[in-house]
PDB file of C-alpha atoms in Angstrom:
ATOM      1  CA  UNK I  89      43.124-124.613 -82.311  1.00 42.00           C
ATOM      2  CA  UNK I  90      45.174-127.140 -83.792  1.00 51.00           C
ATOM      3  CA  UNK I  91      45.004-130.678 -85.244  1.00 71.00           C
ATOM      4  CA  UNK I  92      47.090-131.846 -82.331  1.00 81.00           C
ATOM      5  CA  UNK I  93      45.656-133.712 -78.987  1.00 82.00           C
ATOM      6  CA  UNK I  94      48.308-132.039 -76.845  1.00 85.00           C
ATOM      7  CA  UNK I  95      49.548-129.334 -78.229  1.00 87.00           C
ATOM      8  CA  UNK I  96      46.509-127.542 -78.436  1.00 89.00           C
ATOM      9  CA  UNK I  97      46.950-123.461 -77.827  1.00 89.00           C
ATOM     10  CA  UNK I  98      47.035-120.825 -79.649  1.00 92.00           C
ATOM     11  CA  UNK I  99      49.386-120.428 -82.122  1.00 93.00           C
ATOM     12  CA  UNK I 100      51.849-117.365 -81.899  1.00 95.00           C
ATOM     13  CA  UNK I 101      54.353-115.512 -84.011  1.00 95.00           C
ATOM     14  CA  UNK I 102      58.147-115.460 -84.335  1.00 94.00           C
ATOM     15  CA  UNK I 103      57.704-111.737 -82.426  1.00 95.00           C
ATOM     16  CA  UNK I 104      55.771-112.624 -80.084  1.00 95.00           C
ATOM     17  CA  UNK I 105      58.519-115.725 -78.938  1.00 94.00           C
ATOM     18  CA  UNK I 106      61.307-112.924 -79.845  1.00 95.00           C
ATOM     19  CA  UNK I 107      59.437-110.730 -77.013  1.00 96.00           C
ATOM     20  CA  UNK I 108      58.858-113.846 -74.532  1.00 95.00           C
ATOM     21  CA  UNK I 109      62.769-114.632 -74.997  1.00 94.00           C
ATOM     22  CA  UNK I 110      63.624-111.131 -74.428  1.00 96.00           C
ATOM     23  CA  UNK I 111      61.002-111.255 -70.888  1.00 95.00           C
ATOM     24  CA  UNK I 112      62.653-114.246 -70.192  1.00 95.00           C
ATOM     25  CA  UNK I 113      66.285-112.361 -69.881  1.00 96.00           C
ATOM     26  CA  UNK I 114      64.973-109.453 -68.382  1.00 96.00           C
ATOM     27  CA  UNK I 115      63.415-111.403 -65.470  1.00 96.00           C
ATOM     28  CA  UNK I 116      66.332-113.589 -65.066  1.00 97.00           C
ATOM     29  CA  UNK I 117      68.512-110.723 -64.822  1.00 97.00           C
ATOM     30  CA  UNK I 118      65.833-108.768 -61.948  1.00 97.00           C
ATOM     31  CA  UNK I 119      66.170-111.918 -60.530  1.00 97.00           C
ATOM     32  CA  UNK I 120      69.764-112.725 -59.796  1.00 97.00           C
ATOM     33  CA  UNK I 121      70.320-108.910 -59.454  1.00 97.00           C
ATOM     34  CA  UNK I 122      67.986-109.014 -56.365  1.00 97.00           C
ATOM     35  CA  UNK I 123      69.529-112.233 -55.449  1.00 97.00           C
ATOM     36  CA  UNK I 124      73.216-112.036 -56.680  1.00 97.00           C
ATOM     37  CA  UNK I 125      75.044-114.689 -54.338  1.00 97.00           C
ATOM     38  CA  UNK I 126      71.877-117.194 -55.799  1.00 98.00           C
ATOM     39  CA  UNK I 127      71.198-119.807 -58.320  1.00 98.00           C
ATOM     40  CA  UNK I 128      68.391-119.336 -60.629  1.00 98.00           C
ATOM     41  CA  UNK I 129      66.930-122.436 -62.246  1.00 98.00           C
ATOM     42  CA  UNK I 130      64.925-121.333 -64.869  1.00 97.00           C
ATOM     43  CA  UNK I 131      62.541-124.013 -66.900  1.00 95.00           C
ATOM     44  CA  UNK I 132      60.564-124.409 -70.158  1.00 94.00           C
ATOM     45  CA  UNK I 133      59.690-126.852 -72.550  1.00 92.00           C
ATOM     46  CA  UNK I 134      60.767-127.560 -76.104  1.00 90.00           C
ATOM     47  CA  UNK I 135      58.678-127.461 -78.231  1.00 91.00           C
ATOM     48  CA  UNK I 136      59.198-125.850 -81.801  1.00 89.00           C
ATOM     49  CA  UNK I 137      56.578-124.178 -83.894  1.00 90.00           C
ATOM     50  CA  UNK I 138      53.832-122.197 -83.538  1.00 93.00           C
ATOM     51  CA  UNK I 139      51.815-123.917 -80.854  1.00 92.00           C
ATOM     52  CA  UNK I 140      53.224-123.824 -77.654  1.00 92.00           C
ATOM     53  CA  UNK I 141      50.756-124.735 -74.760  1.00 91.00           C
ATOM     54  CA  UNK I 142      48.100-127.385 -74.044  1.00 89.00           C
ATOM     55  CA  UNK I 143      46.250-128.214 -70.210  1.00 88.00           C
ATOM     56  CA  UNK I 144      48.948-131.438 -70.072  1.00 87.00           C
ATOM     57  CA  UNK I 145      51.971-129.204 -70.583  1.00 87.00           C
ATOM     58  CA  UNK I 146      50.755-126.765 -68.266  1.00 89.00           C
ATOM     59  CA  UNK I 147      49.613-129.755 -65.650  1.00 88.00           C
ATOM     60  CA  UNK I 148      52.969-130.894 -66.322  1.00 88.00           C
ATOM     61  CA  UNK I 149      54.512-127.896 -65.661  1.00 90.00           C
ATOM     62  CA  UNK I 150      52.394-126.982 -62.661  1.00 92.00           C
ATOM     63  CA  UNK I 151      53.460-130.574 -60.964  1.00 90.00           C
ATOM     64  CA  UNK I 152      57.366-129.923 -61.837  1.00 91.00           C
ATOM     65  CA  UNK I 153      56.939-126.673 -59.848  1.00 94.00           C
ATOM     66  CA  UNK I 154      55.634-128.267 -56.695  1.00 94.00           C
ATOM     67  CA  UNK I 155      58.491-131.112 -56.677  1.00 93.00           C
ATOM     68  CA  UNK I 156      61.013-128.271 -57.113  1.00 95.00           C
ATOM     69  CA  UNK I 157      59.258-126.251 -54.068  1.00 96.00           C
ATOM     70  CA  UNK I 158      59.118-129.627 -51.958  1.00 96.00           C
ATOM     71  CA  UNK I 159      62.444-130.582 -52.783  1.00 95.00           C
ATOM     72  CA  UNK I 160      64.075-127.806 -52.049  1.00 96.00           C
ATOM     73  CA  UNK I 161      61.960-126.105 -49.934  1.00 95.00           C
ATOM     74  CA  UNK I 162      64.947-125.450 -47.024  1.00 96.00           C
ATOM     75  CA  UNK I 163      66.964-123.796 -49.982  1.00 97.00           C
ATOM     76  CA  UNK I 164      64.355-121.825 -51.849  1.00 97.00           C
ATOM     77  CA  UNK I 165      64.553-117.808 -51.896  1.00 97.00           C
ATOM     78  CA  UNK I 166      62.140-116.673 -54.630  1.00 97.00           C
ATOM     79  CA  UNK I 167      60.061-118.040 -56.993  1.00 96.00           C
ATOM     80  CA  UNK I 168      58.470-116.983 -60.650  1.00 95.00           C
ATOM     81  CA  UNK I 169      55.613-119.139 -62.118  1.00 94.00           C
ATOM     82  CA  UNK I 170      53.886-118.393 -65.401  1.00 92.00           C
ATOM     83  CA  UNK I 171      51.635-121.212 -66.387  1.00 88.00           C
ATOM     84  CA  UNK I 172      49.228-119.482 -68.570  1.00 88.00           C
ATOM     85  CA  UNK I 173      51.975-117.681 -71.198  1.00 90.00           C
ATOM     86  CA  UNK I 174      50.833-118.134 -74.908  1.00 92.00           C
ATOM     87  CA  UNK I 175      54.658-118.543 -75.787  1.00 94.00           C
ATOM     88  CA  UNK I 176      54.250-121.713 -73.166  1.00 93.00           C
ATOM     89  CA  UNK I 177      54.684-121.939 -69.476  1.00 94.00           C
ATOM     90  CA  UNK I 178      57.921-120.690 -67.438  1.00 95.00           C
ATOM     91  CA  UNK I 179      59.210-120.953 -64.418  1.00 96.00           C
ATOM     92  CA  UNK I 180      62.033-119.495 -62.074  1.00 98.00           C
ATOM     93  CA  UNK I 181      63.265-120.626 -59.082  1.00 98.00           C
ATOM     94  CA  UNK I 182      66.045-118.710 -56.971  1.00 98.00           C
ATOM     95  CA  UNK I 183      67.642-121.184 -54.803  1.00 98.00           C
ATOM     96  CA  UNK I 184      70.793-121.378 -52.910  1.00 98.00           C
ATOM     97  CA  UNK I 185      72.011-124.285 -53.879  1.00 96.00           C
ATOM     98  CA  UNK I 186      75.673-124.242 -55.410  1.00 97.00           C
ATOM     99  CA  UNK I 187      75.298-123.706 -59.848  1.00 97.00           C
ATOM    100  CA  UNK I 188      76.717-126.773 -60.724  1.00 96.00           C
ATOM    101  CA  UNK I 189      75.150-129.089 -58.297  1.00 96.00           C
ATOM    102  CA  UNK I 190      71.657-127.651 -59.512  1.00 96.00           C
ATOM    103  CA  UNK I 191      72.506-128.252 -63.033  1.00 96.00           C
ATOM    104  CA  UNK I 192      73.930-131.713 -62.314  1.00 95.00           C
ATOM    105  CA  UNK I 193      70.908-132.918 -60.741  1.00 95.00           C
ATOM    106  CA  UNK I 194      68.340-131.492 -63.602  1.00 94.00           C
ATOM    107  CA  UNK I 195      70.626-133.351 -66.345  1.00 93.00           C
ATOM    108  CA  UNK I 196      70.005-136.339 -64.220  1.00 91.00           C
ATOM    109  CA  UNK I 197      66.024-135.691 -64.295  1.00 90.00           C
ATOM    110  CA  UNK I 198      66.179-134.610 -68.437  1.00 88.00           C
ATOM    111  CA  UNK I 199      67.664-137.514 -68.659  1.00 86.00           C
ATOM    112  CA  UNK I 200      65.880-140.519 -66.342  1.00 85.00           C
ATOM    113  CA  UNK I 201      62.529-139.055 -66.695  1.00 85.00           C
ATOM    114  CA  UNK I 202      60.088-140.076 -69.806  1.00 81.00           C
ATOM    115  CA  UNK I 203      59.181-136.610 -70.240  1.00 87.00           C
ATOM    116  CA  UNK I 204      62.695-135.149 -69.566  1.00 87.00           C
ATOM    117  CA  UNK I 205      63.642-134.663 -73.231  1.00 87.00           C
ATOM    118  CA  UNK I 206      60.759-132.104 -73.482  1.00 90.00           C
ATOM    119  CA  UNK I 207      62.360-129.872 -70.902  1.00 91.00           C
ATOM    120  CA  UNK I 208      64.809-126.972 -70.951  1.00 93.00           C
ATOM    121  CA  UNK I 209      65.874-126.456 -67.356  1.00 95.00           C
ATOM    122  CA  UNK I 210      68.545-123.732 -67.720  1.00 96.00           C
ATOM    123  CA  UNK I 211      70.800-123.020 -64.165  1.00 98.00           C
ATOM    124  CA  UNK I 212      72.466-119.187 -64.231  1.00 98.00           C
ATOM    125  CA  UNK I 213      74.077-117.307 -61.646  1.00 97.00           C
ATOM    126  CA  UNK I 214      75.418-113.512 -61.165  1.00 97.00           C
ATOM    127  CA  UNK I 215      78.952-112.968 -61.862  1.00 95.00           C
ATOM    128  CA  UNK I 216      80.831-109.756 -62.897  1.00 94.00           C
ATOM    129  CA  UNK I 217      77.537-107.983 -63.069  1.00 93.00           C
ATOM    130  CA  UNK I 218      76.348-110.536 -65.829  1.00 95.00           C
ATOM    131  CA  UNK I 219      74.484-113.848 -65.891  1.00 96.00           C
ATOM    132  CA  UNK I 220      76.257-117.178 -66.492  1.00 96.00           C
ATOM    133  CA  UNK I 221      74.838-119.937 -67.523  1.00 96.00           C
ATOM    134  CA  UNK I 222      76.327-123.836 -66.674  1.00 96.00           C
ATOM    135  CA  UNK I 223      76.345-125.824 -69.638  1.00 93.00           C
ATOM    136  CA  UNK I 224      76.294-129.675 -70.034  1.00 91.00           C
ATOM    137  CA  UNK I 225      79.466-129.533 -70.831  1.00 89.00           C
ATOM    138  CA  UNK I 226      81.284-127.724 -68.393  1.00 88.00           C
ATOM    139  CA  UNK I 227      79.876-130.628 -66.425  1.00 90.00           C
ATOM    140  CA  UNK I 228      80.862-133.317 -68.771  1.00 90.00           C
ATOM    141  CA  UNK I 229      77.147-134.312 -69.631  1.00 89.00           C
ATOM    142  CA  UNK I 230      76.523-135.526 -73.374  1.00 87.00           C
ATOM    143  CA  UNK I 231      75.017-132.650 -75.339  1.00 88.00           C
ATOM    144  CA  UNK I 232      70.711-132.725 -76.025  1.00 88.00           C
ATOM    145  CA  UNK I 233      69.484-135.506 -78.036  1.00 87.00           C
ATOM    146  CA  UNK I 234      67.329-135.099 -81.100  1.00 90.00           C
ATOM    147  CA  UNK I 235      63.696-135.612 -79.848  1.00 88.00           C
ATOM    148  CA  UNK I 236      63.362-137.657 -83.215  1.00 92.00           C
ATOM    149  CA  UNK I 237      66.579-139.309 -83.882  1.00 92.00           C
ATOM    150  CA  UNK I 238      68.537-139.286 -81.186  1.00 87.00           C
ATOM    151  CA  UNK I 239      71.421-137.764 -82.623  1.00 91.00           C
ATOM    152  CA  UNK I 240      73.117-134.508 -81.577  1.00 88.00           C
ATOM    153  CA  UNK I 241      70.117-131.922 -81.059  1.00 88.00           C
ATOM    154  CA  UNK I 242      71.726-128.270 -82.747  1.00 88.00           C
ATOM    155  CA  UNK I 243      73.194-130.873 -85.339  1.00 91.00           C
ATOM    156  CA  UNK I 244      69.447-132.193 -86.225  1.00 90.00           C
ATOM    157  CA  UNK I 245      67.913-127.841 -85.991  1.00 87.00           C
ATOM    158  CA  UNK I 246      70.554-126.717 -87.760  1.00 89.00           C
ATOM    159  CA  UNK I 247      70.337-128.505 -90.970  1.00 91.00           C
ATOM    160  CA  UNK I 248      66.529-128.767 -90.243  1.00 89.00           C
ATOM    161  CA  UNK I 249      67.187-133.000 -90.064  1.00 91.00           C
ATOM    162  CA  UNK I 250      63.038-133.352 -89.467  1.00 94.00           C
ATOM    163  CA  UNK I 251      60.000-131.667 -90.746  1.00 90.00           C
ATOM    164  CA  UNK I 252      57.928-129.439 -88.115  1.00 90.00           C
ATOM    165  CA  UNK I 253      54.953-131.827 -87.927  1.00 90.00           C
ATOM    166  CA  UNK I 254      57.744-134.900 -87.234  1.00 92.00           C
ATOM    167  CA  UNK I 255      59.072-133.005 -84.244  1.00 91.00           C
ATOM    168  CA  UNK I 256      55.519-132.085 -83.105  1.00 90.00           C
ATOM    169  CA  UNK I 257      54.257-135.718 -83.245  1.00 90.00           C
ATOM    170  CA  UNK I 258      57.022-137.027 -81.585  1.00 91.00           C
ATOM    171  CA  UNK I 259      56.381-134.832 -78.930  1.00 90.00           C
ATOM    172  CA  UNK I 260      52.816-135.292 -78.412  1.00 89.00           C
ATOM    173  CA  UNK I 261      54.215-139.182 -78.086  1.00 89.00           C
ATOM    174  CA  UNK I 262      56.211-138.172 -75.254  1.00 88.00           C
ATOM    175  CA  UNK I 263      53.601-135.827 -73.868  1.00 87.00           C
ATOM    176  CA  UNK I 264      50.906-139.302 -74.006  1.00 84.00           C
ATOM    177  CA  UNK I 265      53.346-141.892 -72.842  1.00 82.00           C
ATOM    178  CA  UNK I 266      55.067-139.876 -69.847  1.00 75.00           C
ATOM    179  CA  UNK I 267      51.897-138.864 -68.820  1.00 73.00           C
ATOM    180  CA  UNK I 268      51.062-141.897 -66.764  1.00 68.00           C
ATOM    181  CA  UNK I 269      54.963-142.558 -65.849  1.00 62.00           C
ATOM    182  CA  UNK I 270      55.595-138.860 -64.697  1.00 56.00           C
ATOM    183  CA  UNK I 271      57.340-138.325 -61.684  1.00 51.00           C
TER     184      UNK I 271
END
């Protein structure tokens, strides 16, 4: 248990989010495989350190999952939903939906909703028996903001800008102030 109100799991190891990361590639990759002419939105949340789930981030979660299936319920194929992961809750939808257009739109929502700096919606598709994944850049979209600072977000983990407990409290902040102005 931790000393945290949202953030409240248990904590894992570095193997145990080497293993989830590796999970995460393998069921991508079934995924687009089965459905190669696709688009695979996979999501997560960022959060560093040990502790990785709490009931909000999993209600969160939960809710983003049924606005995806609503929204796109005339172009959804397949769906993966993990809520209860130790390593945090996951999600992948298959949707055919062009790459770019997908990505384009959840840029928009990381970036208009309260809680959409805690996200990591990735977009990937099959190509040349490989998955692809479309970047913020390739669609001109500013890179990820520091959760803390605002500055540029690799920049800020690199060089380790902020202590571990900084980044956690400024996420339980977003967590408790999005709550009530989630979508």
């Amino acid at each position: 248990m931790s000393e945290f109100r949202q953030l409240t799991g248990p904590a894992i190891d570095l193997g145990q989010m080497l293993t989830a990361r590796e999970q995460r590639v393998v069921n991508q990759t079934r995924l687009l495989k089965k459905y190669p002419e696709a688009t695979l939105l996979c999501g997560t949340m960022r959060i560093p350190g040990p502790i990785k789930t709490g009931p909000k981030l999993k209600g969160l979660v939960q809710q983003f999952c049924e606005t995806i299936q609503k929204q796109y319920k005339d172009k959804l194929v397949d769906q993966l939903i993990k809520l209860e992961a130790i390593t945090g809750p996951e999600f992948y939808f298959v949707l055919n939906i062009a790459p770019k257009q997908i990505k384009q739109e959840m840029v928009c929502f990381e970036q208009g909703n309260p809680l959409g700096a805690i996200w990591d919606l990735d977009v990937l598709y099959w190509e040349s028996e490989q998955l692809v994944q479309v970047s913020r850049i390739a669609l001109g979209a500013p890179r990820r903001t520091c959760l803390v600072c605002g500055q540029d977000a690799k920049n800020c983990s690199r060089s380790r800008q902020h202590g571990l407990l900084e980044v956690q409290l400024k996420i339980e902040q977003i967590i408790e102030e999005g709550w009530d102005a989630r979508w």
